[in-house]
Amino acid sequence: MRVVLLVCALLVSVAVPASAGERLPKWELTPTGVTAQFRGLSAVSARVAWVSGTQGTVLRTTDGGATWKSVGPPDTGTLEFRDIEAFDAERAVVLSIGPGTDSRVYRTDDGGAHWRQTFQNTEAAAFYDCLAFFDPWRGLAMSDPVDGRFRVQATFDGGRSWRQVPDSGFPPALPGEAGFAASGQCVTTAGPFDAWLATGGGAKARVLHSGDGGRHWTAAATPLPSSASAGVFAVAFRSPGQGIAIGGDYANPTAPGPAVALSHDRGRTWATPGEYPAGYRSGVAWRGGTVLAVGPGGSDLSRDGGRHWMAFDSGSFDTVDCTGSGSCWASGVQGRVARLGR
């Protein structure tokens, strides 16, 4: 989606307070030395993470955030890298957003020492928001609708080349419907074939699901609000069967919600839990059975798959990502990058 404003407001979670003596995690900020806004984040391990953002900035750490190295593609200072997917400390794919030719994909195989541009949008109506991978070879990049249907590019060689998924596999987009390039999480995958797209802006906030690697899609409405500034901003699945959608209204960040919906049937149906963070949240990630949610107004966690929530940090973050081993990172405005501590 064309515009995602920066909103800094203190949000209050509708959640059960932590019990006496209960230890909550905390974000431990790491010094990046820059002021870029990082909406792109890829956690590789406790020691390795990549972030991407404004002014063509891409940073990488290999020592747990003690130091960060600027490794972005050259001559890209006018681009906004809203999403990045890293496979290890050396290999990563980064997406820039924007109308027309500003939407691009670059890949590095040597830790950012060299990059190759592997995709550049040529359609004036297209605007790429985010990307995700099933494995180191197969991935999808999502654009806002073109001619009434969402536009998706697919790769089968790790982002070295891309080809358009046929429009015939998509249901019609709603008037005004699009994705939000707020956290690099408007498309996600789980398992070898399941993928989901998050939308807003239309009459309903929806999640589109593909069970065949991105060739064919169905749409399901969620209970989240939808408007030009509201909808599902991020979607994440712990397994192909269990997922969470999160968002709200970035132009009215303290609106009471609901900001969360849960699915237990591959995204066919969505329901609001009894508790949820109050207001806008832009990023979400699974850490085992625990869910972490972040936004400009703070961070929340749910230890029971999204049914009950506790606020644990009031700092501003745009996105969050966790590894399979439980290492979690968050990033956002003014060069803020943090690792989750205990």
Short mmCIF file of C-alpha atoms in Angstrom, two decimals:
data_model
loop_
_atom_site.label_atom_id
_atom_site.label_comp_id
_atom_site.label_asym_id
_atom_site.label_seq_id
_atom_site.Cartn_x
_atom_site.Cartn_y
_atom_site.Cartn_z
CA MET A 1 0.00 0.00 0.00
CA ARG A 2 1.30 3.42 -0.94
CA VAL A 3 1.46 5.15 2.44
CA VAL A 4 2.12 3.82 5.93
CA LEU A 5 2.53 6.71 8.36
CA LEU A 6 4.73 6.65 11.42
CA VAL A 7 2.49 6.82 14.47
CA CYS A 8 3.96 7.06 17.96
CA ALA A 9 1.32 6.62 20.61
CA LEU A 10 1.18 4.74 23.88
CA LEU A 11 -1.20 1.82 23.53
CA VAL A 12 -2.72 -0.10 26.43
CA SER A 13 -3.31 -3.84 26.16
CA VAL A 14 -6.66 -5.33 27.06
CA ALA A 15 -5.00 -8.17 28.94
CA VAL A 16 -4.69 -9.91 32.26
CA PRO A 17 -1.89 -8.25 34.28
CA ALA A 18 1.19 -10.36 34.99
CA SER A 19 0.89 -12.23 38.27
CA ALA A 20 3.12 -11.32 41.20
CA GLY A 21 6.65 -12.56 40.65
CA GLU A 22 6.06 -13.50 37.00
CA ARG A 23 9.10 -12.76 34.87
CA LEU A 24 8.41 -11.08 31.57
CA PRO A 25 10.96 -10.88 28.75
CA LYS A 26 12.45 -7.55 27.75
CA TRP A 27 13.90 -6.05 24.64
CA GLU A 28 17.64 -5.35 24.86
CA LEU A 29 18.52 -2.55 22.44
CA THR A 30 21.61 -2.97 20.28
CA PRO A 31 23.60 0.01 18.94
CA THR A 32 23.21 0.35 15.16
CA GLY A 33 24.71 3.84 14.82
CA VAL A 34 22.10 4.92 12.25
CA THR A 35 18.70 6.66 12.26
CA ALA A 36 17.01 4.72 9.46
CA GLN A 37 13.58 3.21 10.06
CA PHE A 38 13.80 -0.56 9.85
CA ARG A 39 10.57 -2.23 8.76
CA GLY A 40 12.45 -5.17 7.23
CA LEU A 41 13.93 -7.77 9.60
CA SER A 42 15.16 -11.34 9.27
CA ALA A 43 16.32 -13.28 12.34
CA VAL A 44 18.76 -16.06 11.47
CA SER A 45 20.06 -17.04 14.92
CA ALA A 46 20.94 -15.58 18.30
CA ARG A 47 24.04 -14.06 16.69
CA VAL A 48 22.98 -13.34 13.10
CA ALA A 49 20.23 -10.94 11.97
CA TRP A 50 19.59 -8.61 9.04
CA VAL A 51 17.53 -5.39 8.97
CA SER A 52 16.50 -3.15 6.07
CA GLY A 53 14.85 0.23 5.81
CA THR A 54 14.89 3.79 4.61
CA GLN A 55 17.62 5.45 2.54
CA GLY A 56 18.63 2.12 1.02
CA THR A 57 19.93 0.92 4.38
CA VAL A 58 20.72 -2.74 5.04
CA LEU A 59 22.59 -3.78 8.19
CA ARG A 60 23.86 -7.18 9.32
CA THR A 61 25.13 -8.44 12.67
CA THR A 62 27.05 -11.66 13.24
CA ASP A 63 27.82 -11.11 16.93
CA GLY A 64 24.38 -10.90 18.52
CA GLY A 65 23.96 -7.18 17.90
CA ALA A 66 27.17 -6.04 19.56
CA THR A 67 28.13 -4.52 16.21
CA TRP A 68 26.28 -3.88 12.97
CA LYS A 69 27.79 -3.52 9.51
CA SER A 70 26.23 -1.54 6.67
CA VAL A 71 25.98 -3.96 3.74
CA GLY A 72 23.28 -2.51 1.46
CA PRO A 73 23.35 -2.48 -2.34
CA PRO A 74 25.26 0.50 -3.78
CA ASP A 75 23.48 3.48 -5.32
CA THR A 76 20.13 2.73 -3.66
CA GLY A 77 19.91 5.67 -1.25
CA THR A 78 16.54 6.76 -2.63
CA LEU A 79 14.92 3.35 -2.07
CA GLU A 80 13.02 2.02 0.94
CA PHE A 81 13.86 -1.59 1.72
CA ARG A 82 10.68 -2.66 3.54
CA ASP A 83 11.40 -6.40 3.65
CA ILE A 84 14.40 -8.71 3.85
CA GLU A 85 14.62 -12.50 3.98
CA ALA A 86 17.98 -14.00 5.00
CA PHE A 87 18.92 -17.66 4.73
CA ASP A 88 22.16 -17.41 6.75
CA ALA A 89 24.95 -14.92 7.46
CA GLU A 90 25.90 -14.73 3.77
CA ARG A 91 22.73 -15.11 1.70
CA ALA A 92 19.80 -12.67 1.73
CA VAL A 93 17.10 -11.20 -0.52
CA VAL A 94 15.86 -7.64 0.00
CA LEU A 95 12.77 -5.89 -1.40
CA SER A 96 12.33 -2.19 -2.06
CA ILE A 97 8.82 -0.75 -2.28
CA GLY A 98 7.35 2.00 -4.40
CA PRO A 99 5.38 2.70 -7.54
CA GLY A 100 6.67 1.46 -10.85
CA THR A 101 10.38 0.79 -11.06
CA ASP A 102 11.01 1.59 -7.37
CA SER A 103 9.74 -1.90 -6.52
CA ARG A 104 12.85 -4.07 -6.86
CA VAL A 105 14.50 -7.21 -5.48
CA TYR A 106 18.23 -7.67 -4.83
CA ARG A 107 20.15 -10.78 -3.73
CA THR A 108 23.54 -11.23 -2.08
CA ASP A 109 25.55 -14.43 -1.60
CA ASP A 110 28.53 -12.95 0.24
CA GLY A 111 27.14 -11.11 3.25
CA GLY A 112 26.31 -7.95 1.32
CA ALA A 113 29.73 -7.39 -0.25
CA HIS A 114 28.06 -7.73 -3.64
CA TRP A 115 24.41 -7.57 -4.72
CA ARG A 116 22.61 -8.43 -7.93
CA GLN A 117 19.29 -6.87 -8.89
CA THR A 118 17.04 -9.78 -9.81
CA PHE A 119 13.68 -8.05 -10.31
CA GLN A 120 12.43 -4.59 -11.21
CA ASN A 121 8.75 -3.83 -11.58
CA THR A 122 7.71 -2.29 -14.89
CA GLU A 123 3.96 -1.88 -14.28
CA ALA A 124 2.86 1.58 -13.18
CA ALA A 125 -0.11 0.15 -11.26
CA ALA A 126 1.93 -2.39 -9.30
CA PHE A 127 3.39 -1.66 -5.86
CA TYR A 128 5.26 -4.48 -4.12
CA ASP A 129 4.84 -4.67 -0.34
CA CYS A 130 6.58 -7.76 1.05
CA LEU A 131 8.05 -11.17 0.33
CA ALA A 132 8.41 -14.57 2.01
CA PHE A 133 10.06 -17.92 1.32
CA PHE A 134 8.93 -21.52 1.77
CA ASP A 135 12.56 -22.69 1.78
CA PRO A 136 15.89 -21.35 0.47
CA TRP A 137 14.68 -21.84 -3.11
CA ARG A 138 10.96 -21.06 -3.39
CA GLY A 139 9.45 -17.70 -2.47
CA LEU A 140 6.71 -15.17 -3.23
CA ALA A 141 6.68 -11.36 -3.56
CA MET A 142 3.31 -9.61 -3.15
CA SER A 143 2.06 -6.48 -4.89
CA ASP A 144 -1.11 -4.47 -4.50
CA PRO A 145 -3.81 -5.44 -7.03
CA VAL A 146 -3.36 -4.76 -10.72
CA ASP A 147 -6.50 -4.76 -12.88
CA GLY A 148 -8.59 -5.98 -9.94
CA ARG A 149 -6.46 -8.91 -8.75
CA PHE A 150 -3.45 -9.19 -6.48
CA ARG A 151 -0.14 -9.45 -8.30
CA VAL A 152 2.42 -12.00 -7.05
CA GLN A 153 5.86 -12.91 -8.34
CA ALA A 154 7.31 -16.36 -7.63
CA THR A 155 10.91 -17.56 -7.47
CA PHE A 156 12.19 -21.12 -7.64
CA ASP A 157 15.93 -20.38 -7.40
CA GLY A 158 16.27 -18.43 -4.17
CA GLY A 159 15.32 -15.05 -5.59
CA ARG A 160 17.77 -15.11 -8.48
CA SER A 161 14.88 -14.87 -10.95
CA TRP A 162 11.13 -14.19 -10.72
CA ARG A 163 8.04 -14.92 -12.78
CA GLN A 164 4.48 -13.74 -12.38
CA VAL A 165 1.85 -16.04 -10.90
CA PRO A 166 -1.12 -16.13 -13.33
CA ASP A 167 -3.91 -13.74 -12.32
CA SER A 168 -6.49 -16.47 -12.92
CA GLY A 169 -5.49 -18.09 -9.63
CA PHE A 170 -6.66 -15.12 -7.54
CA PRO A 171 -10.16 -14.09 -6.41
CA PRO A 172 -11.17 -10.55 -7.36
CA ALA A 173 -9.79 -7.83 -5.09
CA LEU A 174 -12.27 -5.64 -3.25
CA PRO A 175 -12.44 -1.95 -4.24
CA GLY A 176 -9.60 -0.19 -2.43
CA GLU A 177 -8.08 -3.43 -1.14
CA ALA A 178 -4.28 -3.65 -0.87
CA GLY A 179 -1.46 -4.81 1.35
CA PHE A 180 0.36 -2.78 4.01
CA ALA A 181 4.14 -2.44 3.65
CA ALA A 182 4.50 -1.81 7.38
CA SER A 183 6.52 -4.75 8.68
CA GLY A 184 7.45 -7.09 5.83
CA GLN A 185 4.76 -9.47 7.09
CA CYS A 186 1.84 -9.04 4.69
CA VAL A 187 2.79 -12.40 3.17
CA THR A 188 3.90 -15.49 5.11
CA THR A 189 4.40 -19.22 4.62
CA ALA A 190 4.26 -22.38 6.72
CA GLY A 191 5.30 -25.81 5.51
CA PRO A 192 6.19 -26.57 1.91
CA PHE A 193 3.01 -25.34 0.17
CA ASP A 194 0.86 -23.04 2.36
CA ALA A 195 1.03 -19.24 2.01
CA TRP A 196 -1.13 -16.34 3.17
CA LEU A 197 -1.57 -12.70 2.07
CA ALA A 198 -2.85 -10.01 4.48
CA THR A 199 -5.04 -7.17 3.21
CA GLY A 200 -6.94 -4.04 4.21
CA GLY A 201 -8.32 -0.92 2.63
CA GLY A 202 -11.48 -2.51 1.27
CA ALA A 203 -14.90 -3.22 2.76
CA LYS A 204 -13.36 -6.12 4.70
CA ALA A 205 -9.91 -6.94 6.06
CA ARG A 206 -9.10 -10.29 4.50
CA VAL A 207 -6.50 -13.04 4.43
CA LEU A 208 -5.89 -14.91 1.18
CA HIS A 209 -4.63 -18.51 1.39
CA SER A 210 -2.85 -20.76 -1.08
CA GLY A 211 -2.34 -24.45 -0.40
CA ASP A 212 -0.36 -25.19 -3.57
CA GLY A 213 2.68 -22.97 -3.29
CA GLY A 214 1.04 -19.79 -4.54
CA ARG A 215 -0.70 -20.88 -7.74
CA HIS A 216 -4.31 -20.69 -6.52
CA TRP A 217 -5.82 -18.55 -3.76
CA THR A 218 -9.02 -18.24 -1.74
CA ALA A 219 -10.05 -15.28 0.44
CA ALA A 220 -11.49 -15.21 3.97
CA ALA A 221 -12.80 -12.19 5.87
CA THR A 222 -11.41 -11.36 9.30
CA PRO A 223 -13.06 -9.38 12.14
CA LEU A 224 -10.34 -6.71 12.03
CA PRO A 225 -11.43 -3.21 10.98
CA SER A 226 -10.80 -2.15 7.40
CA SER A 227 -10.41 1.27 5.82
CA ALA A 228 -7.81 3.17 3.83
CA SER A 229 -5.61 3.08 6.95
CA ALA A 230 -6.85 -0.13 8.61
CA GLY A 231 -6.76 -3.86 8.06
CA VAL A 232 -4.51 -6.85 8.61
CA PHE A 233 -0.92 -5.60 8.72
CA ALA A 234 0.81 -8.89 9.54
CA VAL A 235 -0.03 -12.57 9.44
CA ALA A 236 1.97 -15.47 10.90
CA PHE A 237 1.36 -19.22 11.09
CA ARG A 238 2.94 -21.51 13.67
CA SER A 239 1.95 -24.45 11.45
CA PRO A 240 -0.24 -24.70 8.36
CA GLY A 241 -3.22 -25.08 10.69
CA GLN A 242 -2.62 -22.45 13.38
CA GLY A 243 -2.28 -18.76 12.54
CA ILE A 244 -2.70 -15.23 13.77
CA ALA A 245 -3.55 -11.97 11.99
CA ILE A 246 -2.82 -8.61 13.57
CA GLY A 247 -3.28 -4.97 12.61
CA GLY A 248 -5.74 -2.18 13.39
CA ASP A 249 -5.81 1.41 12.18
CA TYR A 250 -2.47 3.21 11.94
CA ALA A 251 -4.25 6.57 11.57
CA ASN A 252 -6.17 5.92 14.82
CA PRO A 253 -3.70 3.79 16.78
CA THR A 254 -5.56 3.84 20.09
CA ALA A 255 -8.85 2.61 18.61
CA PRO A 256 -9.99 -0.31 20.80
CA GLY A 257 -9.83 -2.89 18.03
CA PRO A 258 -10.16 -5.78 17.64
CA ALA A 259 -6.53 -5.88 16.56
CA VAL A 260 -6.12 -9.69 16.55
CA ALA A 261 -7.82 -12.65 14.91
CA LEU A 262 -6.98 -16.36 15.22
CA SER A 263 -7.40 -19.23 12.79
CA HIS A 264 -7.20 -22.98 13.41
CA ASP A 265 -8.21 -24.16 9.94
CA ARG A 266 -5.50 -22.89 7.58
CA GLY A 267 -7.04 -19.44 7.44
CA ARG A 268 -10.48 -20.49 6.19
CA THR A 269 -12.13 -18.79 9.19
CA TRP A 270 -10.97 -16.16 11.68
CA ALA A 271 -12.24 -15.24 15.17
CA THR A 272 -11.40 -12.58 17.73
CA PRO A 273 -10.05 -13.93 21.05
CA GLY A 274 -11.45 -12.78 24.37
CA GLU A 275 -8.38 -10.61 24.95
CA TYR A 276 -6.20 -8.73 22.50
CA PRO A 277 -3.81 -5.78 22.39
CA ALA A 278 -5.82 -2.57 22.31
CA GLY A 279 -5.05 -0.58 19.20
CA TYR A 280 -2.69 -0.81 16.27
CA ARG A 281 0.03 -3.46 16.05
CA SER A 282 2.10 -3.88 12.90
CA GLY A 283 4.24 -6.99 13.50
CA VAL A 284 3.71 -10.48 14.92
CA ALA A 285 5.82 -13.63 15.35
CA TRP A 286 5.58 -17.07 16.93
CA ARG A 287 8.12 -18.25 19.50
CA GLY A 288 7.00 -21.81 20.00
CA GLY A 289 3.48 -21.52 21.45
CA THR A 290 4.09 -17.91 22.50
CA VAL A 291 3.09 -15.00 20.26
CA LEU A 292 4.91 -11.66 20.22
CA ALA A 293 3.22 -8.53 18.84
CA VAL A 294 4.85 -5.13 18.28
CA GLY A 295 3.84 -1.68 17.12
CA PRO A 296 4.72 1.99 17.57
CA GLY A 297 2.99 1.94 20.96
CA GLY A 298 4.63 -1.10 22.52
CA SER A 299 5.01 -4.87 22.64
CA ASP A 300 2.70 -7.60 23.91
CA LEU A 301 2.95 -11.33 24.37
CA SER A 302 0.55 -14.23 24.57
CA ARG A 303 1.69 -17.52 26.07
CA ASP A 304 -1.39 -19.44 24.94
CA GLY A 305 -1.43 -18.92 21.19
CA GLY A 306 -3.14 -15.53 21.17
CA ARG A 307 -6.03 -16.07 23.58
CA HIS A 308 -4.69 -13.93 26.44
CA TRP A 309 -2.20 -11.05 26.30
CA MET A 310 0.23 -9.11 28.49
CA ALA A 311 2.05 -5.88 27.63
CA PHE A 312 5.78 -6.08 28.39
CA ASP A 313 7.43 -3.07 26.67
CA SER A 314 6.32 0.45 25.73
CA GLY A 315 9.02 1.20 23.16
CA SER A 316 8.31 1.66 19.46
CA PHE A 317 8.96 -1.21 17.04
CA ASP A 318 7.57 -1.91 13.58
CA THR A 319 8.36 -5.59 13.12
CA VAL A 320 9.46 -8.72 14.97
CA ASP A 321 10.95 -12.04 13.90
CA CYS A 322 11.93 -15.24 15.75
CA THR A 323 14.02 -18.23 14.77
CA GLY A 324 12.94 -21.83 15.19
CA SER A 325 15.25 -22.08 18.21
CA GLY A 326 13.55 -19.14 19.96
CA SER A 327 15.88 -16.20 19.26
CA CYS A 328 13.74 -13.10 18.66
CA TRP A 329 14.60 -9.67 17.27
CA ALA A 330 12.59 -6.46 16.75
CA SER A 331 13.29 -3.30 14.74
CA GLY A 332 11.74 0.09 14.06
CA VAL A 333 12.26 3.85 14.00
CA GLN A 334 15.48 5.80 14.56
CA GLY A 335 17.69 2.76 13.98
CA ARG A 336 16.09 0.82 16.84
CA VAL A 337 16.98 -2.88 16.80
CA ALA A 338 16.63 -5.12 19.86
CA ARG A 339 17.13 -8.73 20.85
CA LEU A 340 14.71 -10.40 23.24
CA GLY A 341 16.21 -11.08 26.64
CA ARG A 342 14.86 -12.98 29.65
#
